[in-house]
Amino acid sequence: MTPSATILYIEDDEASRSLVQRLLRAAGYEVLIAGRALDGIDLARRHPPHLILTDINLPDLSGRELAVRLRTEPALAGVPIVALTAQSHAFERHMTLAAGVSGYITKPLDVAAFPSQIAAYLAGRTEALDEAAREPAQRAYNQELVERLEAQVRELEAHNRDLRRLDRIKDDFIQLTAHELRTPLTTVYGYSRLAQSSPAIERVVAEDAEVRALLTGLIDSVERLHAVVNEIITVARLASGRVDLKISPLDLAQIMGRVVADYRPAADQRRLTVSFDPDQWPRRMEGDAALLELALSNLLGNAIKYTPDGGHITLRAEYPQPGRVRLSVQDSGIGIDPDEQRFIFDRFYVAGDTQLHSTSKTAFRGGGLGLGLAICRGVVEAHGGAIWVHSPGCDPARLPGSTFYVELPLRREQRSP
Ligand code: ADP
């Protein structure tokens, strides 16, 4: 016996686990326990044991698959693996040995003999499989593997179908709720606009600070709610491919200028410089003016949101090839983790801890749901364009910044396939 030896025991059945554990501990071994093969593999990598004792029927991989896997790990390839199983049929034993298991102990356990059996395997005993049995055992094992693989692929496909169905239900639910909310909200929004322009209310507001504060709070919230509901409806329309672009000649320099002007107060308040040279921007192109304005507004809004006070934002338009314009919005903000970059254009995706930077997200309208970039992508792709981002990573202290690119065809017929 090697009293200091460590044995990893992989078994999902509680009763077997406690009996074997007790016997091994009584014999002076240190025992590590795992209930699943994958947990056993992880544990063996972290604390390489002197021997691995495993059940064959485990909830994830079988004991045979576990042996094949461990034999490919240089640090564990030489560790004896002993199967402890109720499968007493000779053929199962052969299959198990063919998979690379060194020993085979059948249940019920011979409690008196068990410690010396373990000691023998620790000392190097291996059970040989005679040549005549090897080939059919290996073939049967391969077949077992393929059958299990097939069953798992089928199960995964069924889960995927279920997930897609649930995703559709979720989309329909969101869309329906947003539509149901929009009707009463449009009325409330209309009244709040009327209230703002009513001379009688203007007089009360001018005289009474409390009424002024109440009314401003109410109108701000209604406007924000209206913007969020519209955002959800737009993104649902874009995602379902049911968007009818209202294509007309447009002046992108003017549209971008308007967006910059809209954000000017927010940028000034936060001492952010926005460089924009309208002469670079196309004066004549074709597209859906309202949707392009929405997309550009989301990009500039994000640049402002994710750039701490005093930063710089640069808007550019370049012409990488005839008939196409490449717009970019570059900021000196917190940046975006490379792992997150491919998800941020998905609906409802909000990256990292957005409270990390000095700006409060809620200080800006329409943000926070993770829909802004999904809208941008929907709009750009509906125009036959592409959108992507470059950022070295997210670092709220060093501020590496991000640059969002949008490439669009200048004419309708120049859409890429
Ligand atoms: P949100 O409404 O949350 O801003 P978006 O779809 O506009 O949603 O953006 C998704 C996520 O992408 C944001 O939560 C943010 O983490 C990240 N992001 C977008 N623009 C920037 C930017 N300019 N700088 C850093 N992170 C950004």
mmCIF file of C-alpha atoms in Angstrom, residues 82-348:
data_model
loop_
_atom_site.group_PDB
_atom_site.id
_atom_site.type_symbol
_atom_site.label_atom_id
_atom_site.label_comp_id
_atom_site.label_asym_id
_atom_site.label_seq_id
_atom_site.Cartn_x
_atom_site.Cartn_y
_atom_site.Cartn_z
ATOM 1 C CA VAL A 82 -9.732 1.339 -12.793
ATOM 2 C CA ALA A 83 -13.375 0.769 -13.657
ATOM 3 C CA LEU A 84 -15.660 -0.025 -10.728
ATOM 4 C CA THR A 85 -18.903 -1.182 -12.229
ATOM 5 C CA ALA A 86 -21.946 -3.386 -12.079
ATOM 6 C CA GLN A 87 -21.419 -4.279 -15.753
ATOM 7 C CA SER A 88 -20.057 -7.771 -15.286
ATOM 8 C CA HIS A 89 -20.477 -9.098 -18.807
ATOM 9 C CA ALA A 90 -17.178 -10.194 -20.381
ATOM 10 C CA PHE A 91 -17.808 -8.141 -23.508
ATOM 11 C CA GLU A 92 -18.288 -4.938 -21.530
ATOM 12 C CA ARG A 93 -15.094 -5.681 -19.679
ATOM 13 C CA HIS A 94 -13.281 -6.120 -23.011
ATOM 14 C CA MET A 95 -14.668 -2.862 -24.395
ATOM 15 C CA THR A 96 -13.568 -1.049 -21.254
ATOM 16 C CA LEU A 97 -10.039 -2.436 -21.388
ATOM 17 C CA ALA A 98 -9.870 -1.642 -25.132
ATOM 18 C CA ALA A 99 -10.661 2.003 -24.278
ATOM 19 C CA GLY A 100 -7.478 2.213 -22.197
ATOM 20 C CA VAL A 101 -8.694 1.281 -18.712
ATOM 21 C CA SER A 102 -6.048 -0.605 -16.703
ATOM 22 C CA GLY A 103 -8.287 -2.605 -14.391
ATOM 23 C CA TYR A 104 -11.824 -3.770 -13.882
ATOM 24 C CA ILE A 105 -13.519 -4.374 -10.522
ATOM 25 C CA THR A 106 -17.130 -5.513 -10.503
ATOM 26 C CA LYS A 107 -19.837 -4.649 -8.002
ATOM 27 C CA PRO A 108 -20.974 -5.771 -5.508
ATOM 28 C CA LEU A 109 -17.688 -4.967 -3.951
ATOM 29 C CA ASP A 110 -15.709 -7.591 -2.053
ATOM 30 C CA VAL A 111 -15.070 -5.318 0.905
ATOM 31 C CA ALA A 112 -12.280 -7.451 2.343
ATOM 32 C CA ALA A 113 -10.363 -7.778 -0.938
ATOM 33 C CA PHE A 114 -10.919 -4.226 -2.186
ATOM 34 C CA PRO A 115 -7.944 -2.472 -0.477
ATOM 35 C CA SER A 116 -5.467 -5.046 -1.768
ATOM 36 C CA GLN A 117 -6.958 -4.833 -5.279
ATOM 37 C CA ILE A 118 -6.397 -1.073 -5.255
ATOM 38 C CA ALA A 119 -2.876 -1.503 -3.856
ATOM 39 C CA ALA A 120 -2.065 -3.912 -6.714
ATOM 40 C CA TYR A 121 -3.241 -1.452 -9.391
ATOM 41 C CA LEU A 122 -1.267 1.307 -7.692
ATOM 42 C CA ALA A 123 1.794 -0.935 -7.771
ATOM 43 C CA GLY A 124 1.448 -1.312 -11.546
ATOM 44 C CA ARG A 125 -0.878 -4.225 -12.159
ATOM 45 C CA THR A 126 -2.705 -3.994 -15.491
ATOM 46 C CA GLU A 127 -5.226 -6.362 -16.968
ATOM 47 C CA ALA A 128 -4.266 -7.458 -20.418
ATOM 48 C CA LEU A 129 -6.798 -7.967 -23.138
ATOM 49 C CA ASP A 130 -5.946 -10.921 -25.341
ATOM 50 C CA GLU A 131 -5.437 -10.137 -29.010
ATOM 51 C CA ALA A 132 -8.422 -12.141 -30.225
ATOM 52 C CA ALA A 133 -10.779 -10.117 -28.022
ATOM 53 C CA ARG A 134 -9.250 -6.722 -28.825
ATOM 54 C CA GLU A 135 -10.523 -6.132 -32.342
ATOM 55 C CA PRO A 136 -14.235 -6.923 -31.790
ATOM 56 C CA ALA A 137 -14.144 -5.004 -28.494
ATOM 57 C CA GLN A 138 -12.683 -1.960 -30.186
ATOM 58 C CA ARG A 139 -15.247 -2.150 -32.989
ATOM 59 C CA ALA A 140 -18.089 -2.390 -30.459
ATOM 60 C CA TYR A 141 -16.678 0.535 -28.523
ATOM 61 C CA ASN A 142 -16.467 2.693 -31.681
ATOM 62 C CA GLN A 143 -20.047 1.812 -32.465
ATOM 63 C CA GLU A 144 -21.142 2.751 -28.958
ATOM 64 C CA LEU A 145 -19.371 6.101 -29.345
ATOM 65 C CA VAL A 146 -21.027 6.902 -32.667
ATOM 66 C CA GLU A 147 -24.451 5.942 -31.324
ATOM 67 C CA ARG A 148 -24.024 8.227 -28.337
ATOM 68 C CA LEU A 149 -22.775 11.021 -30.562
ATOM 69 C CA GLU A 150 -25.777 10.633 -32.834
ATOM 70 C CA ALA A 151 -28.178 10.700 -29.867
ATOM 71 C CA GLN A 152 -26.520 13.846 -28.540
ATOM 72 C CA VAL A 153 -26.584 15.632 -31.904
ATOM 73 C CA ARG A 154 -30.290 14.813 -32.222
ATOM 74 C CA GLU A 155 -30.934 16.072 -28.705
ATOM 75 C CA LEU A 156 -29.041 19.305 -29.392
ATOM 76 C CA GLU A 157 -30.971 19.845 -32.607
ATOM 77 C CA ALA A 158 -34.245 19.385 -30.730
ATOM 78 C CA HIS A 159 -33.097 21.897 -28.079
ATOM 79 C CA ASN A 160 -32.126 24.343 -30.823
ATOM 80 C CA ARG A 161 -35.547 24.057 -32.392
ATOM 81 C CA ASP A 162 -37.144 24.721 -28.999
ATOM 82 C CA LEU A 163 -34.891 27.725 -28.411
ATOM 83 C CA ARG A 164 -35.711 29.184 -31.821
ATOM 84 C CA ARG A 165 -39.424 28.728 -31.112
ATOM 85 C CA LEU A 166 -39.044 30.441 -27.718
ATOM 86 C CA ASP A 167 -37.055 33.231 -29.346
ATOM 87 C CA ARG A 168 -39.890 33.817 -31.836
ATOM 88 C CA ILE A 169 -42.461 33.833 -29.026
ATOM 89 C CA LYS A 170 -40.314 36.357 -27.144
ATOM 90 C CA ASP A 171 -39.987 38.577 -30.240
ATOM 91 C CA ASP A 172 -43.735 38.455 -30.882
ATOM 92 C CA PHE A 173 -44.449 39.237 -27.258
ATOM 93 C CA ILE A 174 -42.107 42.229 -27.216
ATOM 94 C CA GLN A 175 -43.517 43.538 -30.464
ATOM 95 C CA LEU A 176 -47.118 43.084 -29.375
ATOM 96 C CA THR A 177 -46.510 44.737 -26.010
ATOM 97 C CA ALA A 178 -44.741 47.674 -27.632
ATOM 98 C CA HIS A 179 -47.619 48.139 -30.084
ATOM 99 C CA GLU A 180 -50.219 47.921 -27.301
ATOM 100 C CA LEU A 181 -48.291 50.511 -25.308
ATOM 101 C CA ARG A 182 -47.852 52.849 -28.223
ATOM 102 C CA THR A 183 -51.508 53.770 -28.717
ATOM 103 C CA PRO A 184 -52.233 55.165 -25.211
ATOM 104 C CA LEU A 185 -48.726 56.522 -25.032
ATOM 105 C CA THR A 186 -49.150 58.517 -28.225
ATOM 106 C CA THR A 187 -52.183 60.171 -26.643
ATOM 107 C CA VAL A 188 -50.299 60.966 -23.417
ATOM 108 C CA TYR A 189 -47.355 62.210 -25.490
ATOM 109 C CA GLY A 190 -49.681 64.437 -27.518
ATOM 110 C CA TYR A 191 -51.206 65.904 -24.367
ATOM 111 C CA SER A 192 -47.784 66.545 -22.890
ATOM 112 C CA ARG A 193 -46.805 68.447 -26.075
ATOM 113 C CA LEU A 194 -50.043 70.444 -25.886
ATOM 114 C CA ALA A 195 -49.367 71.188 -22.229
ATOM 115 C CA GLN A 196 -45.936 72.534 -23.133
ATOM 116 C CA SER A 197 -47.384 74.955 -25.650
ATOM 117 C CA SER A 198 -50.528 75.998 -23.798
ATOM 118 C CA PRO A 199 -50.370 79.686 -22.746
ATOM 119 C CA ALA A 200 -52.471 79.001 -19.611
ATOM 120 C CA ILE A 201 -50.052 76.323 -18.427
ATOM 121 C CA GLU A 202 -47.061 78.421 -19.438
ATOM 122 C CA ARG A 203 -48.326 81.150 -17.098
ATOM 123 C CA VAL A 204 -48.731 78.747 -14.157
ATOM 124 C CA VAL A 205 -45.332 77.222 -14.844
ATOM 125 C CA ALA A 206 -43.686 80.643 -14.937
ATOM 126 C CA GLU A 207 -45.153 81.510 -11.536
ATOM 127 C CA ASP A 208 -44.917 78.235 -9.641
ATOM 128 C CA ALA A 209 -41.578 76.402 -9.368
ATOM 129 C CA GLU A 210 -43.193 73.282 -7.929
ATOM 130 C CA VAL A 211 -45.621 72.937 -10.855
ATOM 131 C CA ARG A 212 -42.682 73.600 -13.212
ATOM 132 C CA ALA A 213 -40.635 70.780 -11.645
ATOM 133 C CA LEU A 214 -43.596 68.384 -11.697
ATOM 134 C CA LEU A 215 -44.444 69.136 -15.308
ATOM 135 C CA THR A 216 -40.837 68.895 -16.511
ATOM 136 C CA GLY A 217 -40.401 65.541 -14.751
ATOM 137 C CA LEU A 218 -43.641 64.246 -16.245
ATOM 138 C CA ILE A 219 -42.887 65.409 -19.777
ATOM 139 C CA ASP A 220 -39.299 64.091 -19.684
ATOM 140 C CA SER A 221 -40.489 60.666 -18.549
ATOM 141 C CA VAL A 222 -43.257 60.515 -21.142
ATOM 142 C CA GLU A 223 -40.816 61.499 -23.892
ATOM 143 C CA ARG A 224 -38.338 58.907 -22.764
ATOM 144 C CA LEU A 225 -40.993 56.202 -22.623
ATOM 145 C CA HIS A 226 -42.215 57.237 -26.070
ATOM 146 C CA ALA A 227 -38.641 57.026 -27.420
ATOM 147 C CA VAL A 228 -38.063 53.580 -25.877
ATOM 148 C CA VAL A 229 -41.334 52.135 -27.227
ATOM 149 C CA ASN A 230 -40.574 53.539 -30.680
ATOM 150 C CA GLU A 231 -37.070 52.099 -30.450
ATOM 151 C CA ILE A 232 -38.490 48.635 -29.696
ATOM 152 C CA ILE A 233 -40.958 48.846 -32.561
ATOM 153 C CA THR A 234 -38.258 50.016 -34.994
ATOM 154 C CA VAL A 235 -35.857 47.277 -33.997
ATOM 155 C CA ALA A 236 -38.583 44.631 -34.278
ATOM 156 C CA ARG A 237 -39.492 45.904 -37.754
ATOM 157 C CA LEU A 238 -35.853 45.893 -38.844
ATOM 158 C CA ALA A 239 -35.192 42.452 -37.353
ATOM 159 C CA SER A 240 -38.173 40.870 -39.046
ATOM 160 C CA GLY A 241 -37.039 42.218 -42.434
ATOM 161 C CA ARG A 242 -40.410 43.956 -42.788
ATOM 162 C CA VAL A 243 -38.882 47.381 -43.169
ATOM 163 C CA ASP A 244 -40.056 49.435 -46.135
ATOM 164 C CA LEU A 245 -37.293 51.891 -46.907
ATOM 165 C CA LYS A 246 -38.553 55.260 -48.094
ATOM 166 C CA ILE A 247 -35.747 55.852 -50.554
ATOM 167 C CA SER A 248 -35.290 59.389 -51.817
ATOM 168 C CA PRO A 249 -32.421 61.726 -52.723
ATOM 169 C CA LEU A 250 -30.903 63.108 -49.545
ATOM 170 C CA ASP A 251 -28.174 65.367 -48.213
ATOM 171 C CA LEU A 252 -26.156 63.393 -45.676
ATOM 172 C CA ALA A 253 -24.057 66.433 -44.706
ATOM 173 C CA GLN A 254 -27.249 68.196 -43.692
ATOM 174 C CA ILE A 255 -28.593 65.163 -41.824
ATOM 175 C CA MET A 256 -25.344 64.685 -39.877
ATOM 176 C CA GLY A 257 -25.266 68.431 -39.182
ATOM 177 C CA ARG A 258 -28.741 68.212 -37.698
ATOM 178 C CA VAL A 259 -27.768 65.264 -35.497
ATOM 179 C CA VAL A 260 -24.663 67.116 -34.280
ATOM 180 C CA ALA A 261 -26.804 70.167 -33.500
ATOM 181 C CA ASP A 262 -29.262 67.999 -31.537
ATOM 182 C CA TYR A 263 -26.473 66.695 -29.352
ATOM 183 C CA ARG A 264 -24.662 70.011 -29.038
ATOM 184 C CA PRO A 265 -26.144 70.934 -25.609
ATOM 185 C CA ALA A 266 -25.283 67.490 -24.161
ATOM 186 C CA ALA A 267 -21.760 67.625 -25.629
ATOM 187 C CA ASP A 268 -21.153 71.169 -24.408
ATOM 188 C CA GLN A 269 -22.408 70.355 -20.948
ATOM 189 C CA ARG A 270 -19.835 67.546 -20.750
ATOM 190 C CA ARG A 271 -17.040 69.533 -22.446
ATOM 191 C CA LEU A 272 -16.871 67.078 -25.345
ATOM 192 C CA THR A 273 -15.552 68.376 -28.658
ATOM 193 C CA VAL A 274 -17.289 67.061 -31.771
ATOM 194 C CA SER A 275 -15.278 67.544 -35.003
ATOM 195 C CA PHE A 276 -17.464 67.485 -38.051
ATOM 196 C CA ASP A 277 -16.585 68.868 -41.487
ATOM 197 C CA PRO A 278 -19.770 68.907 -43.621
ATOM 198 C CA ASP A 279 -17.670 69.374 -46.785
ATOM 199 C CA GLN A 280 -16.419 65.773 -46.500
ATOM 200 C CA TRP A 281 -19.956 64.400 -46.355
ATOM 201 C CA PRO A 282 -22.043 63.453 -49.408
ATOM 202 C CA ARG A 283 -24.535 66.109 -50.403
ATOM 203 C CA ARG A 284 -26.313 63.848 -52.856
ATOM 204 C CA MET A 285 -27.048 60.239 -52.173
ATOM 205 C CA GLU A 286 -30.076 57.952 -52.014
ATOM 206 C CA GLY A 287 -31.516 56.398 -48.904
ATOM 207 C CA ASP A 288 -34.156 56.535 -46.200
ATOM 208 C CA ALA A 289 -33.416 59.902 -44.622
ATOM 209 C CA ALA A 290 -35.315 59.267 -41.373
ATOM 210 C CA LEU A 291 -33.746 55.876 -40.717
ATOM 211 C CA LEU A 292 -30.220 57.042 -41.609
ATOM 212 C CA GLU A 293 -30.668 59.974 -39.265
ATOM 213 C CA LEU A 294 -31.772 57.566 -36.529
ATOM 214 C CA ALA A 295 -28.699 55.364 -37.086
ATOM 215 C CA LEU A 296 -26.260 58.292 -37.091
ATOM 216 C CA SER A 297 -27.970 59.717 -34.041
ATOM 217 C CA ASN A 298 -27.511 56.418 -32.179
ATOM 218 C CA LEU A 299 -23.819 56.281 -33.090
ATOM 219 C CA LEU A 300 -23.121 59.846 -31.989
ATOM 220 C CA GLY A 301 -25.304 59.336 -28.888
ATOM 221 C CA ASN A 302 -23.241 56.297 -27.912
ATOM 222 C CA ALA A 303 -19.957 58.130 -28.532
ATOM 223 C CA ILE A 304 -21.162 60.830 -26.141
ATOM 224 C CA LYS A 305 -22.488 58.326 -23.610
ATOM 225 C CA TYR A 306 -19.315 56.263 -23.435
ATOM 226 C CA THR A 307 -16.792 59.112 -23.481
ATOM 227 C CA PRO A 308 -15.987 60.750 -20.164
ATOM 228 C CA ASP A 309 -16.154 64.509 -19.819
ATOM 229 C CA GLY A 310 -13.612 66.528 -21.791
ATOM 230 C CA GLY A 311 -13.141 63.889 -24.542
ATOM 231 C CA HIS A 312 -13.080 64.131 -28.332
ATOM 232 C CA ILE A 313 -15.404 62.772 -30.973
ATOM 233 C CA THR A 314 -14.506 62.893 -34.664
ATOM 234 C CA LEU A 315 -16.950 62.310 -37.505
ATOM 235 C CA ARG A 316 -15.497 61.433 -40.903
ATOM 236 C CA ALA A 317 -16.701 60.548 -44.382
ATOM 237 C CA GLU A 318 -14.320 58.863 -46.845
ATOM 238 C CA TYR A 319 -14.742 57.302 -50.260
ATOM 239 C CA PRO A 320 -12.881 53.942 -50.337
ATOM 240 C CA GLN A 321 -14.291 53.018 -53.755
ATOM 241 C CA PRO A 322 -16.452 54.697 -56.376
ATOM 242 C CA GLY A 323 -20.121 54.772 -55.458
ATOM 243 C CA ARG A 324 -19.622 54.065 -51.767
ATOM 244 C CA VAL A 325 -19.118 56.234 -48.720
ATOM 245 C CA ARG A 326 -17.461 55.121 -45.475
ATOM 246 C CA LEU A 327 -18.614 57.094 -42.428
ATOM 247 C CA SER A 328 -16.894 56.832 -39.073
ATOM 248 C CA VAL A 329 -17.593 57.990 -35.546
ATOM 249 C CA GLN A 330 -14.425 57.957 -33.476
ATOM 250 C CA ASP A 331 -14.455 58.657 -29.749
ATOM 251 C CA SER A 332 -11.877 58.878 -26.980
ATOM 252 C CA GLY A 333 -14.077 56.883 -24.606
ATOM 253 C CA ILE A 334 -13.856 53.723 -22.526
ATOM 254 C CA GLY A 335 -13.534 51.425 -25.556
ATOM 255 C CA ILE A 336 -15.038 47.967 -26.105
ATOM 256 C CA ASP A 337 -13.647 44.590 -25.166
ATOM 257 C CA PRO A 338 -12.679 42.511 -28.263
ATOM 258 C CA ASP A 339 -14.810 39.607 -26.931
ATOM 259 C CA GLU A 340 -17.863 41.873 -26.767
ATOM 260 C CA GLN A 341 -17.448 43.493 -30.180
ATOM 261 C CA ARG A 342 -19.298 40.828 -32.140
ATOM 262 C CA PHE A 343 -22.279 40.891 -29.759
ATOM 263 C CA ILE A 344 -22.902 44.613 -29.358
ATOM 264 C CA PHE A 345 -24.874 44.792 -32.623
ATOM 265 C CA ASP A 346 -27.288 42.141 -31.291
ATOM 266 C CA ARG A 347 -30.613 43.159 -29.837
ATOM 267 C CA PHE A 348 -30.735 43.777 -26.072
#
